[in-house]
Amino acid sequence: MTLPAPGIIWASLPLPALMIDGADRVIEINPAAELFLNLSARALKGQVLGERLAIAAPLEEIFARVRKNRSALFVNDVDLTTGERAPVQCNLQAAPLGEDPQTVLLLISPREIADRLGRASQVKSAARSAIGMAEMLAHEIKNPLAGIAGAAQLLSMSLSGDDLELTDLIVDETRRVVKLLEQVEQFGNVRPPEMKPVNIHDVLDRARKSAAVGFGAHMLIVEDYDPSLPPTLGDADQLTQVFLNLLKNAAEAAKGQGTIRLRSFYDYALRLRGPDGNGQRLPLQIEVIDDGPGIPPDIAGALFEPFVSGRENGTGLGLALVSKIISEHNGWISVDSVPGRTVFRISLPVAPKEV
């Protein structure tokens, strides 16, 4: 059997496909991509992809990671539009092309969501109602739990031995459930961030000092800051909560031993494009790096979803809350993890000078 020529295979691919060079410019585009994007190969060739398409994902970072790691990267549920059509939700696959260290193959998989836009507001409303219901239930359940714990403490005053152990167990378990409910209430807090210019290093110092006297007391926390970073626009308290959660996760993953590195640097190339075609640069990069065992592969793809946890007694709300806060700050969070090195990176915009 004679294999078809590469050009025939390229033209016959049913998925939209583009070849991207080392400067993130389009080298080739197949007919399926021309049809899907409603743009000709002539119009796209030589153009920086992120400047012609509105893609709600940081393409520059995605391509850079593919080139650096020489491995494929998958990004799901991304809104894509040329600015002249309604956004379409797609899954993106970026992979190195052969032995070329710079060229990246980008495959676009449009999802079958003909009714997605019409249901979007309903879905958002339903999600908001579910969060509100969870918050209300958490609040109501805490009241009787406080009564149960108080009654158990009163009983313990006249008990001893095994009976006293049982009342202590009641008190401990009610406190544990209350703590879980408080996390649910915190996750359901829909208060928008109070956006002000914030020095991100002040936020990191607050989180580091809190960690150093608590869960990270036996760990080495190393600072690797770029002191020239300009302020970001954000809520200092909410951002402190973000880094406290990341530091706590790192400490728990490493079982309270090892090193956590806090790194900040400037990367002007990173830009996040929304479905409306407007792009916002996210040049402020903050990384929380630990030398723990890494993230279990079976949960890596859903790490920021509620109730997904790699710890036996984890609630799975910490990273979901982190993702929620960063999203409300118009930022981006990502993670790279291998055994011995896990990096959470947060990318944030610079505060406008007039603020």
Tab-separated table of C-alpha atoms in Angstrom:
chain	number	residue	atom	x	y	z
A	1	MET	CA	0.000	0.000	0.000
A	2	THR	CA	1.360	3.408	-0.988
A	3	LEU	CA	1.087	6.123	1.655
A	4	PRO	CA	-0.404	9.440	0.537
A	5	ALA	CA	1.860	12.450	0.254
A	6	PRO	CA	2.120	14.706	3.339
A	7	GLY	CA	0.433	17.519	1.438
A	8	ILE	CA	-2.630	15.367	0.769
A	9	ILE	CA	-2.837	14.378	4.444
A	10	TRP	CA	-2.591	18.047	5.490
A	11	ALA	CA	-5.344	19.078	3.104
A	12	SER	CA	-7.560	16.163	4.175
A	13	LEU	CA	-7.380	16.758	7.927
A	14	PRO	CA	-10.975	17.194	9.152
A	15	LEU	CA	-9.884	19.404	12.068
A	16	PRO	CA	-8.746	23.021	11.662
A	17	ALA	CA	-4.939	22.950	11.861
A	18	LEU	CA	-2.253	25.641	11.763
A	19	MET	CA	1.535	25.566	11.796
A	20	ILE	CA	3.129	28.253	13.957
A	21	ASP	CA	6.763	29.388	13.736
A	22	GLY	CA	9.115	30.463	16.533
A	23	ALA	CA	7.755	34.018	16.472
A	24	ASP	CA	4.159	32.747	16.826
A	25	ARG	CA	3.402	33.587	13.185
A	26	VAL	CA	1.257	31.374	10.976
A	27	ILE	CA	3.273	29.310	8.481
A	28	GLU	CA	0.521	27.116	7.075
A	29	ILE	CA	-3.230	26.717	7.492
A	30	ASN	CA	-5.239	23.773	6.204
A	31	PRO	CA	-8.554	24.049	4.295
A	32	ALA	CA	-10.579	23.015	7.354
A	33	ALA	CA	-9.097	25.930	9.297
A	34	GLU	CA	-9.782	28.359	6.433
A	35	LEU	CA	-13.416	27.260	6.431
A	36	PHE	CA	-13.815	27.317	10.215
A	37	LEU	CA	-12.137	30.706	10.684
A	38	ASN	CA	-13.602	32.189	7.486
A	39	LEU	CA	-10.114	33.464	6.671
A	40	SER	CA	-7.952	32.564	3.720
A	41	ALA	CA	-4.458	31.115	4.043
A	42	ARG	CA	-3.182	34.178	2.204
A	43	ALA	CA	-4.696	36.490	4.842
A	44	LEU	CA	-3.247	34.542	7.768
A	45	LYS	CA	0.199	33.471	6.597
A	46	GLY	CA	2.937	35.520	8.217
A	47	GLN	CA	0.541	36.986	10.793
A	48	VAL	CA	0.897	36.615	14.559
A	49	LEU	CA	-1.974	34.294	15.447
A	50	GLY	CA	-2.944	36.101	18.672
A	51	GLU	CA	-3.375	39.355	16.742
A	52	ARG	CA	-5.809	37.887	14.217
A	53	LEU	CA	-7.897	35.659	16.466
A	54	ALA	CA	-9.509	36.307	19.833
A	55	ILE	CA	-8.683	33.215	21.868
A	56	ALA	CA	-9.416	33.157	25.606
A	57	ALA	CA	-6.089	31.513	26.448
A	58	PRO	CA	-2.500	32.819	26.668
A	59	LEU	CA	-1.222	31.505	23.331
A	60	GLU	CA	2.298	32.849	23.821
A	61	GLU	CA	2.733	30.880	27.039
A	62	ILE	CA	1.183	27.745	25.539
A	63	PHE	CA	3.525	27.786	22.530
A	64	ALA	CA	6.538	28.583	24.733
A	65	ARG	CA	5.827	25.602	26.981
A	66	VAL	CA	5.393	23.244	24.046
A	67	ARG	CA	8.759	24.342	22.654
A	68	LYS	CA	10.486	24.136	26.035
A	69	ASN	CA	9.092	20.755	27.098
A	70	ARG	CA	8.902	19.214	23.619
A	71	SER	CA	5.549	17.732	24.503
A	72	ALA	CA	1.911	18.304	23.617
A	73	LEU	CA	-0.313	20.631	25.631
A	74	PHE	CA	-4.108	20.454	25.786
A	75	VAL	CA	-6.360	23.404	26.659
A	76	ASN	CA	-10.076	22.694	26.967
A	77	ASP	CA	-13.178	24.885	26.839
A	78	VAL	CA	-11.652	27.940	25.165
A	79	ASP	CA	-13.750	30.617	23.469
A	80	LEU	CA	-12.453	31.485	19.991
A	81	THR	CA	-13.579	34.083	17.491
A	82	THR	CA	-12.175	36.161	14.637
A	83	GLY	CA	-14.079	39.172	15.955
A	84	GLU	CA	-16.598	38.928	13.116
A	85	ARG	CA	-18.592	35.981	14.448
A	86	ALA	CA	-20.014	34.717	17.721
A	87	PRO	CA	-17.489	32.957	19.945
A	88	VAL	CA	-17.239	29.194	19.517
A	89	GLN	CA	-16.048	26.982	22.351
A	90	CYS	CA	-13.137	24.783	21.328
A	91	ASN	CA	-10.494	22.455	22.666
A	92	LEU	CA	-6.941	23.314	21.613
A	93	GLN	CA	-4.068	20.886	21.113
A	94	ALA	CA	-0.560	22.272	20.612
A	95	ALA	CA	2.336	19.938	19.864
A	96	PRO	CA	5.923	20.144	18.577
A	97	LEU	CA	6.215	19.370	14.868
A	98	GLY	CA	8.797	16.685	14.167
A	99	GLU	CA	12.384	17.539	15.028
A	100	ASP	CA	11.946	21.270	14.486
A	101	PRO	CA	12.478	22.882	17.937
A	102	GLN	CA	10.435	25.991	17.088
A	103	THR	CA	7.497	24.996	14.880
A	104	VAL	CA	4.264	24.149	16.694
A	105	LEU	CA	1.225	22.367	15.300
A	106	LEU	CA	-2.053	23.785	16.622
A	107	LEU	CA	-5.241	21.740	16.248
A	108	ILE	CA	-8.619	23.346	16.954
A	109	SER	CA	-11.484	21.052	17.947
A	110	PRO	CA	-14.809	22.953	17.864
A	111	ARG	CA	-17.282	21.540	20.354
A	112	GLU	CA	-20.801	20.597	19.354
A	113	ILE	CA	-22.516	23.392	21.275
A	114	ALA	CA	-25.105	24.849	18.928
A	115	ASP	CA	-27.276	25.915	21.842
A	116	ARG	CA	-24.449	26.966	24.200
A	117	LEU	CA	-24.746	30.710	23.698
A	118	GLY	CA	-28.473	30.658	24.217
A	119	ARG	CA	-28.067	28.739	27.476
A	120	ALA	CA	-25.062	30.645	28.808
A	121	SER	CA	-26.989	33.098	30.940
A	122	GLN	CA	-29.216	30.305	32.294
A	123	VAL	CA	-26.186	28.212	33.253
A	124	LYS	CA	-24.543	31.164	34.992
A	125	SER	CA	-27.751	31.921	36.858
A	126	ALA	CA	-28.126	28.282	37.915
A	127	ALA	CA	-24.531	28.188	39.142
A	128	ARG	CA	-25.063	31.359	41.153
A	129	SER	CA	-28.222	29.859	42.694
A	130	ALA	CA	-26.404	26.639	43.603
A	131	ILE	CA	-23.594	28.582	45.282
A	132	GLY	CA	-26.136	30.685	47.166
A	133	MET	CA	-27.983	27.573	48.331
A	134	ALA	CA	-24.733	25.974	49.544
A	135	GLU	CA	-23.816	29.139	51.407
A	136	MET	CA	-27.254	29.341	53.053
A	137	LEU	CA	-27.184	25.674	54.106
A	138	ALA	CA	-23.679	26.036	55.504
A	139	HIS	CA	-24.808	28.991	57.600
A	140	GLU	CA	-27.907	27.199	58.883
A	141	ILE	CA	-26.085	23.952	59.715
A	142	LYS	CA	-23.439	25.774	61.750
A	143	ASN	CA	-26.022	26.952	64.295
A	144	PRO	CA	-27.179	23.504	65.525
A	145	LEU	CA	-23.601	22.237	65.385
A	146	ALA	CA	-22.612	24.937	67.854
A	147	GLY	CA	-25.383	23.725	70.152
A	148	ILE	CA	-24.253	20.100	69.838
A	149	ALA	CA	-20.658	21.015	70.658
A	150	GLY	CA	-21.778	23.113	73.647
A	151	ALA	CA	-23.977	20.301	74.999
A	152	ALA	CA	-21.124	17.805	74.651
A	153	GLN	CA	-18.783	20.115	76.561
A	154	LEU	CA	-21.333	20.461	79.379
A	155	LEU	CA	-21.741	16.675	79.561
A	156	SER	CA	-17.985	16.195	79.700
A	157	MET	CA	-17.812	18.065	83.001
A	158	SER	CA	-19.541	15.168	84.797
A	159	LEU	CA	-17.968	12.279	82.879
A	160	SER	CA	-14.692	10.396	82.931
A	161	GLY	CA	-12.878	7.579	81.165
A	162	ASP	CA	-14.430	6.190	77.972
A	163	ASP	CA	-17.489	8.436	78.250
A	164	LEU	CA	-15.266	11.506	78.313
A	165	GLU	CA	-13.497	10.293	75.169
A	166	LEU	CA	-16.859	10.094	73.421
A	167	THR	CA	-17.803	13.685	74.265
A	168	ASP	CA	-14.339	14.844	73.179
A	169	LEU	CA	-14.917	13.034	69.882
A	170	ILE	CA	-18.269	14.830	69.441
A	171	VAL	CA	-16.620	18.213	70.044
A	172	ASP	CA	-13.698	17.481	67.693
A	173	GLU	CA	-15.929	16.247	64.892
A	174	THR	CA	-18.350	19.173	65.141
A	175	ARG	CA	-15.405	21.566	64.956
A	176	ARG	CA	-14.129	19.764	61.877
A	177	VAL	CA	-17.519	20.001	60.164
A	178	VAL	CA	-17.818	23.693	61.091
A	179	LYS	CA	-14.411	24.309	59.527
A	180	LEU	CA	-15.551	22.605	56.328
A	181	LEU	CA	-18.758	24.651	56.273
A	182	GLU	CA	-16.741	27.837	56.701
A	183	GLN	CA	-14.787	26.901	53.576
A	184	VAL	CA	-18.054	26.375	51.702
A	185	GLU	CA	-19.257	29.797	52.870
A	186	GLN	CA	-15.969	31.354	51.774
A	187	PHE	CA	-16.218	29.729	48.345
A	188	GLY	CA	-19.769	31.011	48.010
A	189	ASN	CA	-18.736	34.578	48.772
A	190	VAL	CA	-19.577	36.431	45.581
A	191	ARG	CA	-18.332	39.803	46.824
A	192	PRO	CA	-16.371	41.380	43.970
A	193	PRO	CA	-12.752	42.314	44.726
A	194	GLU	CA	-12.049	45.899	45.768
A	195	MET	CA	-9.603	46.793	43.030
A	196	LYS	CA	-6.758	49.108	43.990
A	197	PRO	CA	-3.084	49.364	42.999
A	198	VAL	CA	-1.277	46.674	44.988
A	199	ASN	CA	2.416	45.948	45.437
A	200	ILE	CA	2.473	42.202	44.866
A	201	HIS	CA	5.594	41.817	47.003
A	202	ASP	CA	3.767	43.260	50.009
A	203	VAL	CA	1.087	40.609	49.460
A	204	LEU	CA	3.698	37.862	49.184
A	205	ASP	CA	5.419	39.041	52.370
A	206	ARG	CA	2.145	38.935	54.308
A	207	ALA	CA	1.458	35.397	53.119
A	208	ARG	CA	5.056	34.271	53.755
A	209	LYS	CA	5.138	35.628	57.310
A	210	SER	CA	1.820	33.982	58.128
A	211	ALA	CA	3.045	30.664	56.706
A	212	ALA	CA	6.377	30.894	58.528
A	213	VAL	CA	4.736	30.950	61.951
A	214	GLY	CA	2.187	28.268	61.103
A	215	PHE	CA	2.036	25.410	58.625
A	216	GLY	CA	5.384	26.325	57.027
A	217	ALA	CA	7.352	26.730	60.259
A	218	HIS	CA	9.710	23.855	59.415
A	219	MET	CA	10.141	24.686	55.728
A	220	LEU	CA	12.634	26.932	53.992
A	221	ILE	CA	10.774	29.696	52.115
A	222	VAL	CA	13.079	31.351	49.582
A	223	GLU	CA	12.324	34.734	48.011
A	224	ASP	CA	13.385	35.383	44.425
A	225	TYR	CA	11.774	38.708	43.568
A	226	ASP	CA	12.161	41.212	40.775
A	227	PRO	CA	12.038	44.453	42.819
A	228	SER	CA	11.249	46.551	39.731
A	229	LEU	CA	7.771	45.067	39.210
A	230	PRO	CA	5.041	47.735	38.967
A	231	PRO	CA	1.851	47.391	41.042
A	232	THR	CA	-1.046	45.259	39.907
A	233	LEU	CA	-4.728	46.116	40.192
A	234	GLY	CA	-6.351	43.929	42.798
A	235	ASP	CA	-7.739	43.266	46.238
A	236	ALA	CA	-4.804	42.840	48.630
A	237	ASP	CA	-6.755	40.680	51.095
A	238	GLN	CA	-8.064	38.313	48.430
A	239	LEU	CA	-4.637	38.011	46.788
A	240	THR	CA	-3.110	37.270	50.196
A	241	GLN	CA	-5.650	34.459	50.573
A	242	VAL	CA	-4.593	33.109	47.170
A	243	PHE	CA	-0.925	32.860	48.110
A	244	LEU	CA	-1.689	31.533	51.582
A	245	ASN	CA	-3.662	28.707	49.969
A	246	LEU	CA	-0.854	27.950	47.517
A	247	LEU	CA	1.764	28.017	50.280
A	248	LYS	CA	-0.366	25.743	52.450
A	249	ASN	CA	-0.851	23.289	49.580
A	250	ALA	CA	2.901	23.253	48.957
A	251	ALA	CA	3.654	22.672	52.643
A	252	GLU	CA	1.102	19.875	52.942
A	253	ALA	CA	2.321	18.203	49.752
A	254	ALA	CA	5.882	18.210	51.125
A	255	LYS	CA	4.653	17.075	54.575
A	256	GLY	CA	6.028	20.224	56.181
A	257	GLN	CA	9.617	19.595	55.035
A	258	GLY	CA	11.640	20.928	52.127
A	259	THR	CA	11.806	24.233	50.270
A	260	ILE	CA	9.214	26.602	48.838
A	261	ARG	CA	10.421	29.229	46.395
A	262	LEU	CA	8.483	32.437	45.762
A	263	ARG	CA	9.507	33.943	42.437
A	264	SER	CA	8.346	37.083	40.670
A	265	PHE	CA	9.354	38.341	37.241
A	266	TYR	CA	8.121	40.363	34.274
A	267	ASP	CA	7.035	38.764	30.989
A	268	TYR	CA	5.537	41.268	28.582
A	269	ALA	CA	4.750	38.608	25.962
A	270	LEU	CA	1.904	36.988	27.889
A	271	ARG	CA	-1.518	38.216	26.829
A	272	LEU	CA	-5.017	36.938	27.511
A	273	ARG	CA	-7.606	37.532	24.817
A	274	GLY	CA	-11.316	37.532	25.603
A	275	PRO	CA	-14.122	36.485	23.270
A	276	ASP	CA	-14.874	40.133	22.499
A	277	GLY	CA	-11.517	40.428	20.745
A	278	ASN	CA	-9.982	42.698	23.362
A	279	GLY	CA	-6.629	41.544	24.655
A	280	GLN	CA	-5.066	42.300	28.011
A	281	ARG	CA	-1.419	41.789	28.762
A	282	LEU	CA	-0.579	39.880	31.925
A	283	PRO	CA	3.101	40.699	32.419
A	284	LEU	CA	3.356	40.224	36.201
A	285	GLN	CA	4.345	36.622	36.894
A	286	ILE	CA	4.382	35.081	40.366
A	287	GLU	CA	5.395	31.471	40.904
A	288	VAL	CA	5.064	29.257	43.976
A	289	ILE	CA	7.506	26.377	43.547
A	290	ASP	CA	7.840	23.373	45.842
A	291	ASP	CA	9.990	20.241	45.818
A	292	GLY	CA	7.217	17.873	46.937
A	293	PRO	CA	6.072	14.664	45.250
A	294	GLY	CA	4.049	16.383	42.537
A	295	ILE	CA	0.358	16.313	41.605
A	296	PRO	CA	-1.290	12.905	41.037
A	297	PRO	CA	-1.817	12.508	37.261
A	298	ASP	CA	-5.428	11.380	37.705
A	299	ILE	CA	-6.498	14.783	39.079
A	300	ALA	CA	-4.078	17.077	37.237
A	301	GLY	CA	-6.636	18.029	34.584
A	302	ALA	CA	-9.350	18.960	37.095
A	303	LEU	CA	-7.186	20.482	39.810
A	304	PHE	CA	-9.022	23.821	39.970
A	305	GLU	CA	-12.525	22.336	40.070
A	306	PRO	CA	-14.449	22.252	43.372
A	307	PHE	CA	-14.134	19.111	45.514
A	308	VAL	CA	-11.118	17.764	43.607
A	309	SER	CA	-8.287	17.050	46.031
A	310	GLY	CA	-5.158	14.922	46.092
A	311	ARG	CA	-5.146	14.684	49.884
A	312	GLU	CA	-7.011	12.040	51.855
A	313	ASN	CA	-8.931	14.552	53.984
A	314	GLY	CA	-8.847	17.485	51.562
A	315	THR	CA	-12.033	19.338	50.668
A	316	GLY	CA	-10.953	20.384	47.188
A	317	LEU	CA	-12.163	23.941	47.754
A	318	GLY	CA	-8.819	25.704	48.229
A	319	LEU	CA	-7.616	25.686	44.623
A	320	ALA	CA	-11.146	26.243	43.318
A	321	LEU	CA	-11.261	29.414	45.422
A	322	VAL	CA	-7.809	30.433	44.161
A	323	SER	CA	-8.949	30.017	40.546
A	324	LYS	CA	-12.148	31.968	41.241
A	325	ILE	CA	-10.268	34.907	42.789
A	326	ILE	CA	-7.637	35.061	40.037
A	327	SER	CA	-10.347	34.946	37.368
A	328	GLU	CA	-12.110	37.886	39.046
A	329	HIS	CA	-8.772	39.748	38.952
A	330	ASN	CA	-8.648	39.239	35.147
A	331	GLY	CA	-5.606	37.020	35.641
A	332	TRP	CA	-4.506	33.542	34.696
A	333	ILE	CA	-3.349	30.597	36.807
A	334	SER	CA	-1.569	27.492	35.546
A	335	VAL	CA	0.399	24.609	36.990
A	336	ASP	CA	3.297	22.424	35.865
A	337	SER	CA	4.103	19.407	37.988
A	338	VAL	CA	6.550	16.526	37.941
A	339	PRO	CA	7.798	14.524	40.930
A	340	GLY	CA	10.131	16.784	42.879
A	341	ARG	CA	8.958	20.073	41.351
A	342	THR	CA	5.509	21.683	41.203
A	343	VAL	CA	5.078	25.228	39.913
A	344	PHE	CA	1.896	27.253	40.299
A	345	ARG	CA	2.131	30.385	38.177
A	346	ILE	CA	-0.179	33.357	38.491
A	347	SER	CA	-0.186	36.034	35.792
A	348	LEU	CA	-1.666	39.438	36.562
A	349	PRO	CA	-2.126	42.759	34.738
A	350	VAL	CA	-0.353	46.013	35.608
A	351	ALA	CA	-2.418	48.680	37.349
A	352	PRO	CA	-3.264	51.571	35.010
A	353	LYS	CA	-1.338	54.732	35.810
A	354	GLU	CA	-4.497	56.804	36.178
A	355	VAL	CA	-5.892	54.565	38.975
